[in-house]
PDB file of C-alpha atoms in Angstrom:
ATOM      1  CA  MET F   1       6.817   3.827   3.902  1.00  0.00           C
ATOM      2  CA  ASN F   2       7.305   4.793   7.869  1.00  0.00           C
ATOM      3  CA  SER F   3       7.640   2.315  10.784  1.00  0.00           C
ATOM      4  CA  GLU F   4       5.246   4.564  12.588  1.00  0.00           C
ATOM      5  CA  PHE F   5       2.513   4.031  10.351  1.00  0.00           C
ATOM      6  CA  ILE F   6       3.185   0.204  10.764  1.00  0.00           C
ATOM      7  CA  ILE F   7       2.823   0.011  14.376  1.00  0.00           C
ATOM      8  CA  ALA F   8      -0.001   2.479  14.242  1.00  0.00           C
ATOM      9  CA  VAL F   9      -2.039  -0.110  11.970  1.00  0.00           C
ATOM     10  CA  HIS F  10      -0.696  -3.343  14.361  1.00  0.00           C
ATOM     11  CA  SER F  11      -1.767  -1.638  17.146  1.00  0.00           C
ATOM     12  CA  LEU F  12      -5.373  -0.670  16.226  1.00  0.00           C
ATOM     13  CA  VAL F  13      -5.499  -4.037  15.162  1.00  0.00           C
ATOM     14  CA  LEU F  14      -4.386  -5.473  18.497  1.00  0.00           C
ATOM     15  CA  LEU F  15      -6.674  -3.447  20.180  1.00  0.00           C
ATOM     16  CA  ALA F  16      -9.927  -4.451  17.814  1.00  0.00           C
ATOM     17  CA  HIS F  17      -8.755  -7.947  18.835  1.00  0.00           C
ATOM     18  CA  ARG F  18      -8.749  -7.916  22.763  1.00  0.00           C
ATOM     19  CA  PRO F  19     -11.687  -8.960  24.202  1.00  0.00           C
ATOM     20  CA  ASP F  20     -11.652  -5.760  26.670  1.00  0.00           C
ATOM     21  CA  GLY F  21     -10.609  -3.634  23.620  1.00  0.00           C
ATOM     22  CA  MET F  22      -7.675  -1.870  26.564  1.00  0.00           C
ATOM     23  CA  ALA F  23      -3.852  -2.322  26.098  1.00  0.00           C
ATOM     24  CA  SER F  24      -1.250  -0.562  27.845  1.00  0.00           C
ATOM     25  CA  SER F  25       1.767   0.601  25.674  1.00  0.00           C
ATOM     26  CA  GLU F  26       4.132  -2.320  27.260  1.00  0.00           C
ATOM     27  CA  GLU F  27       1.581  -4.795  26.258  1.00  0.00           C
ATOM     28  CA  ILE F  28       1.667  -3.177  22.323  1.00  0.00           C
ATOM     29  CA  ALA F  29       4.909  -3.169  22.263  1.00  0.00           C
ATOM     30  CA  ASN F  30       5.391  -6.861  23.407  1.00  0.00           C
ATOM     31  CA  ASN F  31       3.056  -7.865  20.555  1.00  0.00           C
ATOM     32  CA  VAL F  32       4.975  -5.456  18.128  1.00  0.00           C
ATOM     33  CA  CYS F  33       8.285  -6.520  18.819  1.00  0.00           C
ATOM     34  CA  THR F  34       9.400  -2.790  19.279  1.00  0.00           C
ATOM     35  CA  ASN F  35      10.095  -0.449  22.721  1.00  0.00           C
ATOM     36  CA  PRO F  36       6.932   0.998  24.480  1.00  0.00           C
ATOM     37  CA  VAL F  37       8.598   4.391  23.838  1.00  0.00           C
ATOM     38  CA  ARG F  38       7.923   4.314  20.325  1.00  0.00           C
ATOM     39  CA  VAL F  39       4.598   2.718  20.929  1.00  0.00           C
ATOM     40  CA  ARG F  40       3.680   5.417  23.119  1.00  0.00           C
ATOM     41  CA  LYS F  41       4.739   8.019  20.581  1.00  0.00           C
ATOM     42  CA  VAL F  42       2.437   6.907  17.532  1.00  0.00           C
ATOM     43  CA  MET F  43      -0.561   6.103  19.954  1.00  0.00           C
ATOM     44  CA  SER F  44      -0.479   9.443  21.046  1.00  0.00           C
ATOM     45  CA  CYS F  45      -0.869  10.560  17.488  1.00  0.00           C
ATOM     46  CA  LEU F  46      -3.200   8.219  17.258  1.00  0.00           C
ATOM     47  CA  ARG F  47      -5.009   9.919  20.502  1.00  0.00           C
ATOM     48  CA  LYS F  48      -4.785  13.275  19.116  1.00  0.00           C
ATOM     49  CA  ASN F  49      -6.410  12.260  15.158  1.00  0.00           C
ATOM     50  CA  GLY F  50      -9.469  10.381  17.569  1.00  0.00           C
ATOM     51  CA  PHE F  51      -8.594   6.607  16.592  1.00  0.00           C
ATOM     52  CA  VAL F  52      -8.354   5.784  20.312  1.00  0.00           C
ATOM     53  CA  ASP F  53      -8.749   6.720  24.011  1.00  0.00           C
ATOM     54  CA  THR F  54      -6.783   6.770  26.804  1.00  0.00           C
ATOM     55  CA  ARG F  55      -7.575   5.197  31.022  1.00  0.00           C
ATOM     56  CA  GLU F  56      -5.262   6.090  33.278  1.00  0.00           C
ATOM     57  CA  GLY F  57      -4.259   3.838  36.400  1.00  0.00           C
ATOM     58  CA  SER F  58      -4.108   0.608  36.875  1.00  0.00           C
ATOM     59  CA  GLY F  59      -5.706  -1.391  33.974  1.00  0.00           C
ATOM     60  CA  GLY F  60      -5.716   1.913  31.954  1.00  0.00           C
ATOM     61  CA  GLY F  61      -4.358   1.867  28.499  1.00  0.00           C
ATOM     62  CA  TYR F  62      -5.749   2.398  25.245  1.00  0.00           C
ATOM     63  CA  ARG F  63      -8.299   1.303  23.547  1.00  0.00           C
ATOM     64  CA  LEU F  64      -9.850   2.002  20.064  1.00  0.00           C
ATOM     65  CA  SER F  65     -12.517   5.354  20.194  1.00  0.00           C
ATOM     66  CA  ARG F  66     -14.092   4.308  17.221  1.00  0.00           C
ATOM     67  CA  GLU F  67     -15.675   0.957  15.324  1.00  0.00           C
ATOM     68  CA  PRO F  68     -12.694  -1.070  13.696  1.00  0.00           C
ATOM     69  CA  GLY F  69     -15.000  -1.168  10.241  1.00  0.00           C
ATOM     70  CA  ASN F  70     -14.734   2.653  10.239  1.00  0.00           C
ATOM     71  CA  MET F  71     -10.990   2.851  10.305  1.00  0.00           C
ATOM     72  CA  THR F  72      -8.979   2.764   6.898  1.00  0.00           C
ATOM     73  CA  LEU F  73      -5.863   2.345   6.490  1.00  0.00           C
ATOM     74  CA  ALA F  74      -5.785   5.965   4.561  1.00  0.00           C
ATOM     75  CA  ASP F  75      -7.037   7.478   7.998  1.00  0.00           C
ATOM     76  CA  VAL F  76      -3.929   5.941   9.645  1.00  0.00           C
ATOM     77  CA  TYR F  77      -1.560   7.263   6.481  1.00  0.00           C
ATOM     78  CA  ARG F  78      -2.992  10.508   6.177  1.00  0.00           C
ATOM     79  CA  SER F  79      -2.213  11.038   9.996  1.00  0.00           C
ATOM     80  CA  LEU F  80       1.383   9.608  10.403  1.00  0.00           C
ATOM     81  CA  ALA F  81       2.762   8.604   6.902  1.00  0.00           C
ATOM     82  CA  ALA F  82       1.151  11.311   4.200  1.00  0.00           C
ATOM     83  CA  GLY F  83       4.145  12.065   1.913  1.00  0.00           C
ATOM     84  CA  SER F  84       6.648   9.395   3.124  1.00  0.00           C
ATOM     85  CA  LEU F  85       7.134   7.883  -0.057  1.00  0.00           C
ATOM     86  CA  ALA F  86       9.219  10.694  -1.343  1.00  0.00           C
ATOM     87  CA  PRO F  87      12.788  10.600  -0.823  1.00  0.00           C
ATOM     88  CA  LYS F  88      14.636  13.006   1.407  1.00  0.00           C
ATOM     89  CA  TRP F  89      17.129  14.158  -1.184  1.00  0.00           C
ATOM     90  CA  CYS F  90      16.627  14.456  -4.918  1.00  0.00           C
ATOM     91  CA  SER F  91      19.197  14.468  -7.756  1.00  0.00           C
ATOM     92  CA  GLY F  92      20.149  17.065  -9.942  1.00  0.00           C
ATOM     93  CA  ASP F  93      20.642  20.755  -9.590  1.00  0.00           C
ATOM     94  CA  PRO F  94      17.786  23.157 -10.264  1.00  0.00           C
ATOM     95  CA  GLU F  95      20.163  26.029 -11.237  1.00  0.00           C
ATOM     96  CA  SER F  96      21.804  23.690 -13.593  1.00  0.00           C
ATOM     97  CA  ASP F  97      22.246  24.521 -17.496  1.00  0.00           C
ATOM     98  CA  CYS F  98      21.476  20.777 -18.598  1.00  0.00           C
ATOM     99  CA  LEU F  99      17.557  20.483 -18.763  1.00  0.00           C
ATOM    100  CA  VAL F 100      17.895  17.149 -17.176  1.00  0.00           C
ATOM    101  CA  GLY F 101      20.177  18.171 -13.921  1.00  0.00           C
ATOM    102  CA  SER F 102      17.841  20.944 -13.124  1.00  0.00           C
ATOM    103  CA  ASN F 103      14.512  19.451 -13.691  1.00  0.00           C
ATOM    104  CA  MET F 104      14.833  15.994 -12.237  1.00  0.00           C
ATOM    105  CA  GLY F 105      13.482  16.712  -8.437  1.00  0.00           C
ATOM    106  CA  GLU F 106      10.574  18.800  -9.579  1.00  0.00           C
ATOM    107  CA  VAL F 107       9.721  15.933 -12.155  1.00  0.00           C
ATOM    108  CA  MET F 108      10.314  13.249  -9.190  1.00  0.00           C
ATOM    109  CA  ASN F 109       8.273  15.160  -6.927  1.00  0.00           C
ATOM    110  CA  GLY F 110       5.395  14.400  -9.416  1.00  0.00           C
ATOM    111  CA  VAL F 111       6.140  10.754  -9.695  1.00  0.00           C
ATOM    112  CA  PHE F 112       5.994  10.208  -5.849  1.00  0.00           C
ATOM    113  CA  CYS F 113       3.262  12.504  -4.968  1.00  0.00           C
ATOM    114  CA  GLY F 114       1.068  10.255  -7.666  1.00  0.00           C
ATOM    115  CA  ALA F 115       2.156   7.499  -5.858  1.00  0.00           C
ATOM    116  CA  ASP F 116       1.235   8.568  -2.649  1.00  0.00           C
ATOM    117  CA  ARG F 117      -2.367   9.074  -4.148  1.00  0.00           C
ATOM    118  CA  GLN F 118      -2.472   5.921  -5.752  1.00  0.00           C
ATOM    119  CA  LEU F 119      -1.524   4.354  -2.308  1.00  0.00           C
ATOM    120  CA  GLU F 120      -3.993   6.199  -0.102  1.00  0.00           C
ATOM    121  CA  GLN F 121      -6.696   5.340  -2.849  1.00  0.00           C
ATOM    122  CA  TYR F 122      -5.379   1.675  -2.345  1.00  0.00           C
ATOM    123  CA  PHE F 123      -5.466   2.213   1.617  1.00  0.00           C
ATOM    124  CA  GLU F 124      -8.847   3.301   1.362  1.00  0.00           C
ATOM    125  CA  SER F 125     -10.480   0.070   0.796  1.00  0.00           C
ATOM    126  CA  ILE F 126      -8.794  -1.822   3.756  1.00  0.00           C
ATOM    127  CA  THR F 127     -10.256  -1.405   7.001  1.00  0.00           C
ATOM    128  CA  ILE F 128      -8.624  -2.330  10.298  1.00  0.00           C
ATOM    129  CA  GLY F 129     -11.513  -4.544  10.494  1.00  0.00           C
ATOM    130  CA  GLN F 130     -11.028  -6.266   7.525  1.00  0.00           C
ATOM    131  CA  MET F 131      -7.430  -7.202   8.870  1.00  0.00           C
ATOM    132  CA  LEU F 132      -8.765  -8.538  11.837  1.00  0.00           C
ATOM    133  CA  SER F 133     -11.238 -10.775   9.846  1.00  0.00           C
ATOM    134  CA  GLN F 134      -8.119 -11.682   7.809  1.00  0.00           C
ATOM    135  CA  LEU F 135      -6.409 -12.352  10.692  1.00  0.00           C
ATOM    136  CA  THR F 136      -8.864 -14.132  12.558  1.00  0.00           C
ATOM    137  CA  ALA F 137      -9.555 -16.569   8.790  1.00  0.00           C
ATOM    138  CA  MET F 138      -5.632 -17.383   8.708  1.00  0.00           C
ATOM    139  CA  ALA F 139      -6.189 -18.720  12.475  1.00  0.00           C
ATOM    140  CA  LYS F 140      -9.308 -20.990  11.541  1.00  0.00           C
ATOM    141  CA  ALA F 141      -7.193 -22.120   8.281  1.00  0.00           C
TER     142      ALA F 141
END
């Protein structure tokens, strides 16, 4: 799982929580505990994929462009992190004469692709709105 996905989900829930629905990259970065440059990079991707809009100038920033209940974690995952479970390196050598060494990369790729599909399916059942509701309930407990 990559950190951009975590930053994106945190940012979207924060925007859903804000009474005015608006926050600057500096405000989001402060809440996420990262730097504004990382937030702007993630928010740019979210904007391109229709999750947020931007408003320029004083009092500007980012705001949700869709209802929190209509944004699933799977939507966010597909936009920012799909396929991130697979490692960048796999053992073995496809040119090897060994059954294990020559095929392990392909077998492991299948394992990670299956895990990625399962994770995406699970994320399909969770919305940004549900996450905000869970946080609100935690605050009341």
